[in-house]
Amino acid sequence: MTTASLGTTTRSKDGVAKIILYAVLVLGLLVVVGPFLWMVLSSFKPEADIRSVPPTWWPETFTLGNYRDLFARLDFPQYFFNSALVAALVTAGNLLFCSMLGYALAKLSFPGRKTLFLLVLGMLMVPGMATFVPQFVLVSNLGMANSYAGLILPFLAGPFGVFLMRQFLQSIPDDLIEAARVDGAGEWRIFFRIVLPLCKPALATLGILTFLSSWNNFLWPLVVATTEDKYTLPVALALYSVGQNQTFYGLLLAGAVVVVVPVLIVFLVLQRHFLRGIATTGLK
Amino acid sequence: MTAVQEKAAGEVPLRDTPAPDRRRWRRAVTGWAFAAPFTVLFVVFSALPVVAALVLSLTDLRSTDLRNPFAVNFVGFDNYTKLFSDELFLKSAGNTLIFVLVGVPLTMVIALAAATGLNSGLLRFKALFRVGFYLPAVTSIVAIAVIWRFLLDPEAGLLNNLLSLIGIDGPNWLGDSSTALPSLIAMSAWRNFGFLMVIFLAGLQGIPGDLYEAATIDGAGRWQQFRSITLPLLRPTLLFGAVVTGIGYLQLFEEPFVMTQGGPLNSTLSVSYHIYNQFGFGNYGYAAAASYVLFVAIVGLSVLQFRLLGSRED
């Protein structure tokens, strides 16, 4: 076999492999993204068209009725506000408290530091399902059942954030901090003026991850929020869809769109950052 | 001792450099000032409940006792014995086990296939595929449930309508006790493979290209390269993925809650769902015991998987 013919066979082999690869991946993409497209498109269909057999893709008659119903029949602005408030405060709290402890663990020496780090690491393993009963007993004994405090406080201090911030802070050279100390800067000044600005990539990753998990959190708000004015979006949507109202499919689809779209925007804008964070930290 | 030495040397400490004792004290105060806010919240709302769960599981606390703590009795391991003679718990444990044993390999195979495809030098528009495949993982499970209930609807659903095109009369996926659990497993694999794919992709990109070049020169085919280079070098990443996915699936709750409410005939009742139900009935002590069993299972799974997959490397 001459080199020339070898070259052409590899090239044509590559061509076939390429076609198969694209075919499989595009099919996969359709299977994954297709249902989302269908959800968005169907939320603009009238009730009868959603349930039509066989199912259709494009809305024949375009309507905003489902979205109007969402606001007319359910208190969606309230649920949206609750979700946004909880997610924003949980995210802000985690960014501040986790980076503070991360800084202490990585750059300051104090008695009990190692024990504290081991405790945080150990808690990374504990599943939410194992602690939610005593957590609920505690929160209701503190008088925080069905309150924003009850929804927010248990999530302000997550072990994952500390782990992430500590790992990142260890890569910041000690000399930099030492130099600032020599110049007479206090620890708080060093932390806010020098350390935090250097942590932007880690803070961004932690911020997105925390916001997403809070926005999508389900079990805890389901248990803690007992009156409608404290429901978060997922809780409202779930209780509405597993209740007696199963026939209002249009409403459910529009609700799902409202839950998904803000996250989708955050994710699409920041996905580069986000996926890199996932890949390097390996945690949701 | 240092203080004595300093005195002996006749040094007068400067105003700005406090004595070592005071400096150590100040360092401890600063350190704890940074650590305190997190630690207080963490101990109260996370660490304490872990201990409390164990204590709680040894009591007969019910929701009605919350205002009267004196009504609570320590019942020893009663809750645990009750648990293992409770048919519903055993059923839920069996369902959860099936979910983990089928779901983890299924999710991993799809994720690895997708990651290998995306890692190929032949492919363009990689970001598009990556973002698309990851999409379900950032979506609220409740929204996903809404979508999937339509997909799996026996009459109007997309899946059965596609099946009817090739002459198959599709089953009532979520309404039949033999297909409900498999449907949830498929949905979870669909939802979670993108997360694993991103991790696997990072692992694949860490494998040096020289190895593949050398193998190609030696005449190894693609499949052979995958088996003798990719898989062994990716083992730590695969192990990590298996543990994380297994832990997630052991806690299965949201999928059955929003899709099937544990039915039909308890065929999708999971351990977490059982805990949630018992909690709802007010049986706090019993629910805490079930939680602890789940907790131990999760720790056990991690240890087991590390042993099994880790030992092969040695």
Coordinates of C-alpha atoms in Angstrom, one line a residue:
Chain A
M1 CA 0.0 0.0 0.0
T2 CA 1.5 3.4 -1.0
T3 CA 1.4 6.4 1.3
A4 CA -0.9 8.2 -1.0
S5 CA -3.7 5.6 -0.8
L6 CA -3.2 5.3 2.9
G7 CA -3.8 9.1 3.2
T8 CA -7.1 8.9 1.2
T9 CA -8.5 6.0 3.2
T10 CA -7.8 7.7 6.5
R11 CA -9.4 10.9 5.2
S12 CA -12.6 9.1 3.9
K13 CA -12.7 7.1 7.1
D14 CA -12.5 10.4 9.0
G15 CA -15.4 11.7 6.9
V16 CA -17.6 8.7 7.7
A17 CA -16.7 9.0 11.4
K18 CA -17.5 12.7 11.3
I19 CA -21.0 12.1 9.8
I20 CA -21.8 9.4 12.3
L21 CA -20.6 11.6 15.2
Y22 CA -22.6 14.6 14.1
A23 CA -25.7 12.5 13.5
V24 CA -25.5 10.9 17.0
L25 CA -24.9 14.2 18.8
V26 CA -27.5 16.2 16.9
L27 CA -30.0 13.5 17.6
G28 CA -29.0 13.6 21.3
L29 CA -29.4 17.4 21.3
L30 CA -32.9 17.1 19.9
V31 CA -33.8 14.6 22.6
V32 CA -32.4 16.9 25.3
V33 CA -33.4 20.4 24.1
G34 CA -36.5 19.4 22.1
P35 CA -38.8 19.0 25.2
F36 CA -37.8 22.5 26.3
L37 CA -38.6 24.0 23.0
W38 CA -41.9 22.2 23.0
M39 CA -42.6 23.5 26.5
V40 CA -42.0 27.1 25.5
L41 CA -44.0 26.8 22.3
S42 CA -46.9 25.0 23.9
S43 CA -47.2 27.6 26.7
F44 CA -48.6 29.9 23.9
K45 CA -51.2 27.5 22.8
P46 CA -54.8 27.4 23.9
E47 CA -55.8 24.6 26.3
A48 CA -57.3 22.3 23.7
D49 CA -54.3 22.5 21.3
I50 CA -51.9 21.4 23.9
R51 CA -53.7 18.1 24.3
S52 CA -54.2 17.6 20.6
V53 CA -53.5 14.1 19.2
P54 CA -51.1 13.9 17.5
P55 CA -49.1 16.5 19.3
T56 CA -48.2 19.7 17.4
W57 CA -45.1 21.9 17.5
W58 CA -46.1 25.4 16.4
P59 CA -49.1 27.1 18.1
E60 CA -51.8 27.4 15.4
T61 CA -53.5 30.1 17.4
F62 CA -51.0 32.1 19.4
T63 CA -52.3 33.1 22.8
L64 CA -50.9 34.8 26.0
G65 CA -53.9 33.5 27.9
N66 CA -51.9 31.0 29.9
Y67 CA -49.6 33.7 31.2
R68 CA -52.5 36.0 32.0
D69 CA -54.2 33.2 33.9
L70 CA -51.0 32.6 35.8
F71 CA -51.2 36.1 37.3
A72 CA -55.0 36.2 37.5
R73 CA -55.6 32.9 39.2
L74 CA -52.4 32.3 41.1
D75 CA -50.4 34.8 43.0
F76 CA -47.3 34.4 40.8
P77 CA -45.7 37.7 41.4
Q78 CA -45.6 36.8 45.1
Y79 CA -44.0 33.4 44.5
F80 CA -41.5 35.0 42.1
F81 CA -40.6 37.6 44.7
N82 CA -40.2 35.0 47.4
S83 CA -37.9 32.8 45.2
A84 CA -35.8 35.8 44.1
L85 CA -35.5 37.2 47.7
V86 CA -34.5 33.9 49.2
A87 CA -32.1 33.1 46.4
A88 CA -30.5 36.6 46.5
L89 CA -30.0 36.6 50.3
V90 CA -28.8 33.0 50.4
T91 CA -26.3 33.8 47.7
A92 CA -25.1 37.1 49.3
G93 CA -24.7 35.4 52.7
N94 CA -22.8 32.5 51.3
L95 CA -20.4 34.7 49.3
L96 CA -19.6 36.8 52.4
F97 CA -19.5 34.1 55.1
C98 CA -17.8 31.4 53.0
S99 CA -15.1 33.7 51.8
M100 CA -14.5 35.0 55.3
L101 CA -14.1 31.5 56.7
G102 CA -12.1 30.5 53.6
Y103 CA -9.7 33.3 54.2
A104 CA -9.4 32.4 57.9
L105 CA -8.7 28.8 57.1
A106 CA -6.2 29.5 54.3
K107 CA -4.3 32.5 55.5
L108 CA -4.8 33.1 59.3
S109 CA -3.6 30.9 62.1
F110 CA -5.8 30.5 65.1
P111 CA -6.5 27.7 67.6
G112 CA -9.2 25.3 66.4
R113 CA -8.5 26.0 62.8
K114 CA -7.9 22.4 61.8
T115 CA -10.8 21.0 63.7
L116 CA -13.1 23.6 62.1
F117 CA -11.9 22.6 58.6
L118 CA -12.4 18.9 59.3
L119 CA -15.9 19.6 60.6
V120 CA -16.7 21.5 57.4
L121 CA -15.3 18.7 55.2
G122 CA -17.2 16.1 57.2
M123 CA -20.5 18.0 56.7
L124 CA -20.0 17.9 52.9
M125 CA -20.9 14.3 53.1
V126 CA -24.1 14.7 55.1
P127 CA -27.2 14.4 52.9
G128 CA -30.0 16.9 53.2
M129 CA -32.5 14.2 53.7
A130 CA -30.7 13.0 56.9
T131 CA -31.1 16.2 58.8
F132 CA -34.3 17.8 57.6
V133 CA -36.5 16.4 60.4
P134 CA -34.4 17.9 63.3
Q135 CA -33.8 21.0 61.2
F136 CA -37.5 21.5 61.0
V137 CA -38.0 20.8 64.7
L138 CA -35.3 23.4 65.4
V139 CA -36.7 26.0 63.1
S140 CA -40.2 25.6 64.3
N141 CA -39.1 25.8 67.9
L142 CA -37.2 29.0 67.1
G143 CA -40.6 30.3 65.9
M144 CA -39.3 30.5 62.3
A145 CA -41.7 28.1 60.6
N146 CA -43.4 29.7 57.6
S147 CA -41.1 32.7 57.6
Y148 CA -38.4 34.1 55.4
A149 CA -35.9 33.5 58.2
G150 CA -36.8 29.8 58.2
L151 CA -36.4 29.6 54.5
I152 CA -33.1 31.5 54.4
L153 CA -31.0 30.9 57.6
P154 CA -30.4 27.2 57.3
F155 CA -28.8 27.8 53.9
L156 CA -26.6 30.8 54.7
A157 CA -23.6 28.6 55.7
G158 CA -22.9 25.9 53.2
P159 CA -19.8 23.7 53.6
F160 CA -19.2 23.5 49.9
G161 CA -18.6 27.3 49.6
V162 CA -16.0 27.2 52.3
F163 CA -14.2 24.3 50.6
L164 CA -14.2 26.1 47.3
M165 CA -13.1 29.5 48.7
R166 CA -10.3 27.9 50.8
Q167 CA -8.9 26.0 47.8
F168 CA -8.9 29.2 45.8
L169 CA -7.4 31.4 48.5
Q170 CA -4.5 29.0 49.0
S171 CA -3.4 29.8 45.5
I172 CA -3.0 33.5 46.4
P173 CA 0.6 34.2 47.4
D174 CA 1.2 34.8 51.1
D175 CA 3.8 37.5 50.2
L176 CA 1.0 39.8 48.9
I177 CA -0.9 39.7 52.2
E178 CA 2.3 39.9 54.2
A179 CA 3.3 43.0 52.3
A180 CA 0.0 44.7 53.1
R181 CA 0.5 43.8 56.7
V182 CA 3.9 45.4 56.7
D183 CA 2.4 48.5 55.2
G184 CA 0.1 48.6 58.3
A185 CA -3.2 47.5 56.8
G186 CA -5.5 45.7 59.2
E187 CA -6.9 42.2 58.4
W188 CA -10.4 43.5 57.5
R189 CA -8.9 46.1 55.1
I190 CA -6.7 43.4 53.6
F191 CA -9.6 41.1 53.2
F192 CA -12.0 43.6 51.6
R193 CA -9.5 45.6 49.5
I194 CA -7.0 43.0 48.4
V195 CA -8.2 39.4 48.9
L196 CA -11.8 39.7 47.8
P197 CA -11.1 41.5 44.5
L198 CA -8.6 38.7 43.7
C199 CA -11.2 36.1 44.4
K200 CA -13.6 37.2 41.6
P201 CA -13.5 34.0 39.6
A202 CA -14.1 31.8 42.6
L203 CA -16.9 34.2 43.9
A204 CA -18.5 34.1 40.5
T205 CA -18.6 30.3 40.4
L206 CA -19.9 30.1 44.0
G207 CA -22.4 32.8 43.3
I208 CA -23.9 31.1 40.3
L209 CA -24.0 27.6 41.9
T210 CA -25.6 28.9 45.1
F211 CA -28.2 31.0 43.3
L212 CA -29.2 28.0 41.1
S213 CA -29.5 25.6 43.9
S214 CA -31.5 28.0 46.0
W215 CA -33.8 28.9 43.1
N216 CA -34.4 25.2 42.4
N217 CA -34.5 24.1 46.0
F218 CA -37.6 22.1 46.7
L219 CA -37.9 19.9 49.8
W220 CA -37.1 22.6 52.4
P221 CA -39.5 25.3 51.2
L222 CA -42.1 22.6 50.6
V223 CA -41.9 21.7 54.3
V224 CA -41.3 25.2 55.8
A225 CA -43.7 27.3 53.7
T226 CA -47.2 26.5 54.8
T227 CA -49.2 29.5 53.6
E228 CA -49.3 30.7 50.0
D229 CA -47.7 34.0 50.7
K230 CA -44.4 32.2 51.6
Y231 CA -44.4 29.7 48.7
T232 CA -41.4 29.7 46.3
L233 CA -42.0 29.2 42.6
P234 CA -41.2 25.4 42.5
V235 CA -43.4 24.8 45.6
A236 CA -46.3 26.7 44.2
L237 CA -46.0 24.9 40.8
A238 CA -45.6 21.5 42.3
L239 CA -48.5 21.9 44.8
Y240 CA -50.6 23.3 42.0
S241 CA -49.8 20.4 39.6
V242 CA -50.2 17.5 42.0
G243 CA -53.4 18.9 43.4
Q244 CA -56.9 18.6 41.9
N245 CA -56.1 21.1 39.1
Q246 CA -54.4 18.7 36.8
T247 CA -56.5 19.7 33.8
F248 CA -55.0 23.2 33.4
Y249 CA -52.0 22.1 31.3
G250 CA -51.5 25.5 29.8
L251 CA -51.2 27.1 33.1
L252 CA -48.7 24.5 34.3
L253 CA -46.6 25.0 31.1
A254 CA -46.6 28.8 31.5
G255 CA -45.6 28.3 35.1
A256 CA -42.7 26.0 34.2
V257 CA -41.5 28.6 31.7
V258 CA -41.5 31.3 34.4
V259 CA -39.5 29.0 36.7
V260 CA -37.0 28.0 34.0
V261 CA -36.4 31.2 31.9
P262 CA -34.6 33.3 34.6
V263 CA -32.2 30.4 35.3
L264 CA -31.8 29.9 31.6
I265 CA -30.7 33.5 31.1
V266 CA -28.3 33.4 34.0
F267 CA -26.9 30.1 32.7
L268 CA -26.5 31.1 29.1
V269 CA -24.8 34.4 29.9
L270 CA -22.4 32.8 32.4
Q271 CA -22.2 29.3 31.1
R272 CA -18.5 29.5 30.2
H273 CA -17.6 30.4 33.8
F274 CA -20.2 28.0 35.2
L275 CA -19.1 24.9 33.3
R276 CA -15.5 25.5 34.1
G277 CA -16.4 25.9 37.8
I278 CA -18.3 22.5 37.7
A279 CA -15.4 20.8 35.9
T280 CA -12.7 22.0 38.3
T281 CA -14.7 21.7 41.5
G282 CA -16.7 18.7 40.5
L283 CA -19.7 19.7 42.5
K284 CA -23.2 21.0 41.8
Chain B
M1 CA 9.9 31.6 78.3
T2 CA 10.2 34.1 75.4
A3 CA 9.1 36.9 77.8
V4 CA 12.0 36.0 80.1
Q5 CA 14.5 36.0 77.2
E6 CA 13.3 39.3 76.1
K7 CA 13.7 40.8 79.5
A8 CA 17.1 39.3 79.8
A9 CA 18.1 40.9 76.6
G10 CA 16.8 44.2 78.0
E11 CA 14.7 44.9 75.0
V12 CA 11.9 47.4 75.3
P13 CA 9.0 46.3 73.0
L14 CA 8.0 49.0 70.5
R15 CA 4.5 50.3 70.7
D16 CA 3.6 48.9 67.4
T17 CA 5.0 45.4 67.9
P18 CA 3.1 43.8 70.8
A19 CA 4.6 41.1 72.9
P20 CA 4.3 37.5 71.4
D21 CA 1.7 36.5 73.9
R22 CA -0.5 39.4 73.0
R23 CA 0.2 39.0 69.4
R24 CA -0.9 35.3 69.5
W25 CA -4.0 36.4 71.4
R26 CA -4.8 39.0 68.8
R27 CA -4.2 36.6 65.9
A28 CA -6.6 34.1 67.6
V29 CA -9.2 36.9 68.0
T30 CA -8.8 38.0 64.3
G31 CA -9.0 34.4 63.1
W32 CA -12.2 33.7 65.0
A33 CA -13.7 37.0 64.0
F34 CA -13.5 35.9 60.4
A35 CA -14.7 32.4 61.2
A36 CA -17.4 33.2 63.7
P37 CA -20.4 34.2 61.5
F38 CA -20.2 31.1 59.4
T39 CA -19.4 28.8 62.3
V40 CA -22.3 30.0 64.4
L41 CA -24.8 29.5 61.6
F42 CA -23.2 26.3 60.6
V43 CA -23.2 24.7 64.0
V44 CA -26.8 25.8 64.8
F45 CA -28.4 24.9 61.5
S46 CA -26.3 22.1 60.2
A47 CA -24.0 20.4 62.7
L48 CA -26.4 20.4 65.6
P49 CA -29.2 18.8 63.5
V50 CA -26.9 15.9 62.6
V51 CA -26.4 15.1 66.2
A52 CA -30.0 15.8 67.0
A53 CA -31.2 13.4 64.3
L54 CA -29.5 10.6 66.1
V55 CA -31.0 11.5 69.4
L56 CA -34.4 12.1 67.8
S57 CA -34.3 8.7 66.2
L58 CA -34.2 7.1 69.7
T59 CA -37.4 8.9 70.8
D60 CA -41.1 8.7 70.1
L61 CA -41.3 12.4 69.3
R62 CA -44.4 13.3 67.3
S63 CA -45.4 16.6 65.8
T64 CA -48.0 17.0 68.5
D65 CA -45.3 16.9 71.1
L66 CA -43.4 19.9 69.8
R67 CA -44.8 22.3 72.4
N68 CA -44.5 19.8 75.3
P69 CA -41.0 18.3 75.3
F70 CA -41.8 16.3 78.5
A71 CA -44.2 14.1 76.7
V72 CA -41.3 12.6 74.7
N73 CA -39.9 9.2 75.7
F74 CA -36.6 7.5 74.8
V75 CA -37.5 4.3 73.2
G76 CA -34.1 2.9 72.4
F77 CA -33.9 1.2 69.0
D78 CA -37.6 0.7 68.7
N79 CA -37.9 2.9 65.7
Y80 CA -35.1 1.0 64.0
T81 CA -36.7 -2.4 64.7
K82 CA -40.1 -1.0 63.5
L83 CA -38.4 0.2 60.4
F84 CA -37.1 -3.1 59.3
S85 CA -40.4 -4.8 59.8
D86 CA -42.3 -2.0 58.0
E87 CA -43.3 -3.4 54.6
L88 CA -43.5 0.1 53.1
F89 CA -40.0 0.9 54.2
L90 CA -38.7 -2.3 52.7
K91 CA -40.5 -1.7 49.5
S92 CA -39.1 1.9 49.3
A93 CA -35.6 0.6 50.1
G94 CA -35.9 -2.0 47.2
N95 CA -37.1 0.7 44.8
T96 CA -34.3 3.0 45.8
L97 CA -31.8 0.2 45.3
I98 CA -33.1 -0.6 41.8
F99 CA -32.9 3.1 41.0
V100 CA -29.3 3.4 42.1
L101 CA -28.2 0.1 40.5
V102 CA -29.8 0.8 37.1
G103 CA -29.6 4.6 37.1
V104 CA -25.9 5.1 38.0
P105 CA -24.5 2.9 35.2
L106 CA -27.1 4.2 32.7
T107 CA -26.3 7.8 33.4
M108 CA -22.5 7.2 33.4
V109 CA -22.6 5.4 30.0
I110 CA -24.6 8.2 28.3
A111 CA -22.4 10.8 29.9
L112 CA -19.2 9.1 28.9
A113 CA -20.4 8.6 25.3
A114 CA -21.4 12.3 25.1
A115 CA -18.1 13.4 26.6
T116 CA -16.0 11.2 24.2
G117 CA -18.0 12.6 21.3
L118 CA -17.5 16.2 22.4
N119 CA -13.8 15.6 22.9
S120 CA -13.3 14.4 19.4
G121 CA -11.1 16.6 17.2
L122 CA -13.5 16.2 14.3
L123 CA -16.3 18.1 16.0
R124 CA -17.1 21.8 15.7
F125 CA -19.7 23.9 17.6
K126 CA -18.7 22.1 20.8
A127 CA -20.0 24.9 23.1
L128 CA -23.5 24.5 21.6
F129 CA -23.6 20.8 22.4
R130 CA -22.1 21.3 25.8
V131 CA -24.6 23.9 26.8
G132 CA -27.5 22.0 25.3
F133 CA -26.7 18.8 27.1
Y134 CA -26.2 20.6 30.4
L135 CA -29.5 22.4 30.2
P136 CA -31.7 19.9 32.1
A137 CA -29.2 19.9 35.0
V138 CA -29.8 23.6 35.8
T139 CA -33.6 23.3 35.4
S140 CA -35.9 23.0 38.4
I141 CA -37.1 19.4 38.7
V142 CA -40.7 20.7 39.0
A143 CA -40.5 22.3 35.6
I144 CA -38.9 19.1 34.2
A145 CA -41.8 17.1 35.7
V146 CA -44.3 19.3 33.9
I147 CA -42.6 18.6 30.6
W148 CA -42.1 14.9 31.1
R149 CA -45.7 14.3 32.2
F150 CA -46.7 15.5 28.8
L151 CA -44.0 13.5 27.0
L152 CA -45.1 10.3 28.8
D153 CA -48.8 11.0 28.5
P154 CA -50.4 7.7 27.2
E155 CA -52.6 9.5 24.6
A156 CA -51.4 13.0 23.9
G157 CA -47.8 12.4 24.7
L158 CA -45.0 12.7 22.2
L159 CA -43.3 9.4 23.0
N160 CA -46.4 7.2 22.4
N161 CA -47.3 9.1 19.3
L162 CA -43.8 8.5 17.9
L163 CA -44.1 4.8 18.9
S164 CA -47.4 4.6 17.1
L165 CA -45.7 5.7 13.9
I166 CA -43.8 2.5 13.9
G167 CA -46.9 0.5 14.9
I168 CA -46.2 0.1 18.6
D169 CA -49.0 0.7 21.1
G170 CA -47.1 2.4 23.9
P171 CA -47.8 1.7 27.6
N172 CA -49.3 4.1 30.2
W173 CA -45.7 4.9 31.3
L174 CA -46.4 6.5 34.7
G175 CA -49.8 4.9 35.3
D176 CA -48.5 1.3 35.2
S177 CA -46.6 -0.1 38.2
S178 CA -44.3 -2.1 35.9
T179 CA -43.2 1.0 33.8
A180 CA -43.4 3.9 36.3
L181 CA -40.0 3.3 38.0
P182 CA -38.1 2.6 34.7
S183 CA -39.7 5.9 33.4
L184 CA -38.3 7.8 36.4
I185 CA -34.9 6.2 35.9
A186 CA -34.8 7.2 32.2
M187 CA -35.9 10.8 33.1
S188 CA -33.2 11.1 35.8
A189 CA -30.5 9.8 33.4
W190 CA -31.7 12.4 30.8
R191 CA -31.6 15.1 33.4
N192 CA -28.2 14.3 35.1
F193 CA -25.9 13.0 32.4
G194 CA -24.9 16.5 31.3
F195 CA -23.5 17.2 34.8
L196 CA -21.3 14.1 34.6
M197 CA -20.4 14.9 31.0
V198 CA -18.8 18.2 32.0
I199 CA -16.7 16.4 34.6
F200 CA -15.8 13.6 32.3
L201 CA -14.9 16.1 29.6
A202 CA -12.5 17.8 32.0
G203 CA -11.0 14.4 32.8
L204 CA -10.6 13.5 29.1
Q205 CA -8.9 16.8 28.3
G206 CA -6.3 15.9 31.1
I207 CA -5.2 12.9 29.2
P208 CA -2.0 13.7 27.2
G209 CA -2.5 13.6 23.4
D210 CA 0.9 11.9 22.9
L211 CA -0.5 8.7 24.3
Y212 CA -3.1 8.5 21.5
E213 CA -0.5 9.4 18.9
A214 CA 1.9 6.7 20.0
A215 CA -1.0 4.2 20.0
T216 CA -2.0 5.2 16.5
I217 CA 1.5 4.7 15.3
D218 CA 1.5 1.3 16.9
G219 CA -1.6 0.5 14.9
A220 CA -4.2 0.5 17.7
G221 CA -7.8 1.2 16.6
R222 CA -10.2 3.8 18.1
W223 CA -11.9 1.2 20.3
Q224 CA -8.6 -0.3 21.5
Q225 CA -7.3 3.1 22.4
F226 CA -10.5 3.9 24.3
R227 CA -10.2 0.6 26.3
S228 CA -6.5 0.7 27.0
I229 CA -5.8 4.4 27.4
T230 CA -9.0 6.4 28.0
L231 CA -10.8 4.1 30.5
P232 CA -7.8 3.4 32.8
L233 CA -6.6 7.0 32.9
L234 CA -10.2 8.2 33.5
R235 CA -10.8 5.8 36.4
P236 CA -10.5 8.4 39.2
T237 CA -12.9 10.7 37.4
L238 CA -15.3 7.8 36.7
L239 CA -15.1 6.8 40.4
F240 CA -15.9 10.3 41.5
G241 CA -18.8 10.5 39.1
A242 CA -20.2 7.2 40.3
V243 CA -20.1 8.2 43.9
V244 CA -21.7 11.6 43.4
T245 CA -24.4 10.2 41.1
G246 CA -25.1 7.3 43.5
I247 CA -25.4 9.6 46.5
G248 CA -27.8 11.8 44.5
Y249 CA -30.0 8.8 43.4
L250 CA -30.0 7.3 47.0
Q251 CA -31.8 10.5 48.0
L252 CA -34.4 10.2 45.3
F253 CA -37.4 12.3 46.3
E254 CA -38.4 15.1 43.9
E255 CA -39.0 12.9 40.8
P256 CA -41.5 10.6 42.4
F257 CA -43.1 13.5 44.4
V258 CA -43.9 15.5 41.3
M259 CA -44.4 12.7 38.8
T260 CA -46.2 9.8 40.5
Q261 CA -46.7 10.7 44.2
G262 CA -45.0 7.4 44.9
G263 CA -47.5 5.3 43.0
P264 CA -48.9 3.4 41.3
L265 CA -49.1 0.7 44.0
N266 CA -46.0 2.2 45.7
S267 CA -43.9 1.2 42.7
T268 CA -42.0 4.5 42.9
L269 CA -42.0 5.0 46.6
S270 CA -38.4 5.9 47.6
V271 CA -36.8 5.9 51.0
S272 CA -36.8 9.7 51.0
Y273 CA -40.4 9.8 50.0
H274 CA -41.2 7.4 52.9
I275 CA -39.4 9.7 55.3
Y276 CA -41.3 12.7 54.0
N277 CA -44.6 10.8 54.4
Q278 CA -43.8 9.7 57.9
F279 CA -42.8 13.3 58.7
G280 CA -46.1 14.5 57.3
F281 CA -48.0 12.0 59.5
G282 CA -46.2 13.6 62.5
N283 CA -44.0 10.5 63.3
Y284 CA -40.8 12.6 63.8
G285 CA -38.8 10.0 65.8
Y286 CA -39.5 7.3 63.2
A287 CA -38.7 9.6 60.3
A288 CA -35.4 10.5 61.9
A289 CA -34.5 6.8 62.3
A290 CA -35.2 6.3 58.6
S291 CA -33.1 9.3 57.8
Y292 CA -30.2 7.9 59.7
V293 CA -30.4 4.6 57.9
L294 CA -30.3 6.5 54.6
F295 CA -27.3 8.5 55.9
V296 CA -25.4 5.3 56.8
A297 CA -26.3 3.9 53.4
I298 CA -24.8 6.9 51.7
V299 CA -21.6 6.8 53.7
G300 CA -21.4 3.0 53.1
L301 CA -21.9 3.5 49.3
S302 CA -19.0 6.0 49.2
V303 CA -16.7 3.7 51.1
L304 CA -17.7 0.7 49.1
Q305 CA -17.2 2.4 45.8
F306 CA -13.8 3.7 46.7
R307 CA -12.7 0.3 47.8
L308 CA -14.0 -1.5 44.8
L309 CA -12.8 0.9 42.1
G310 CA -9.7 2.0 44.0
S311 CA -8.3 -1.5 44.7
R312 CA -8.2 -2.4 41.0
E313 CA -5.6 0.3 40.5
D314 CA -3.1 -1.2 42.9

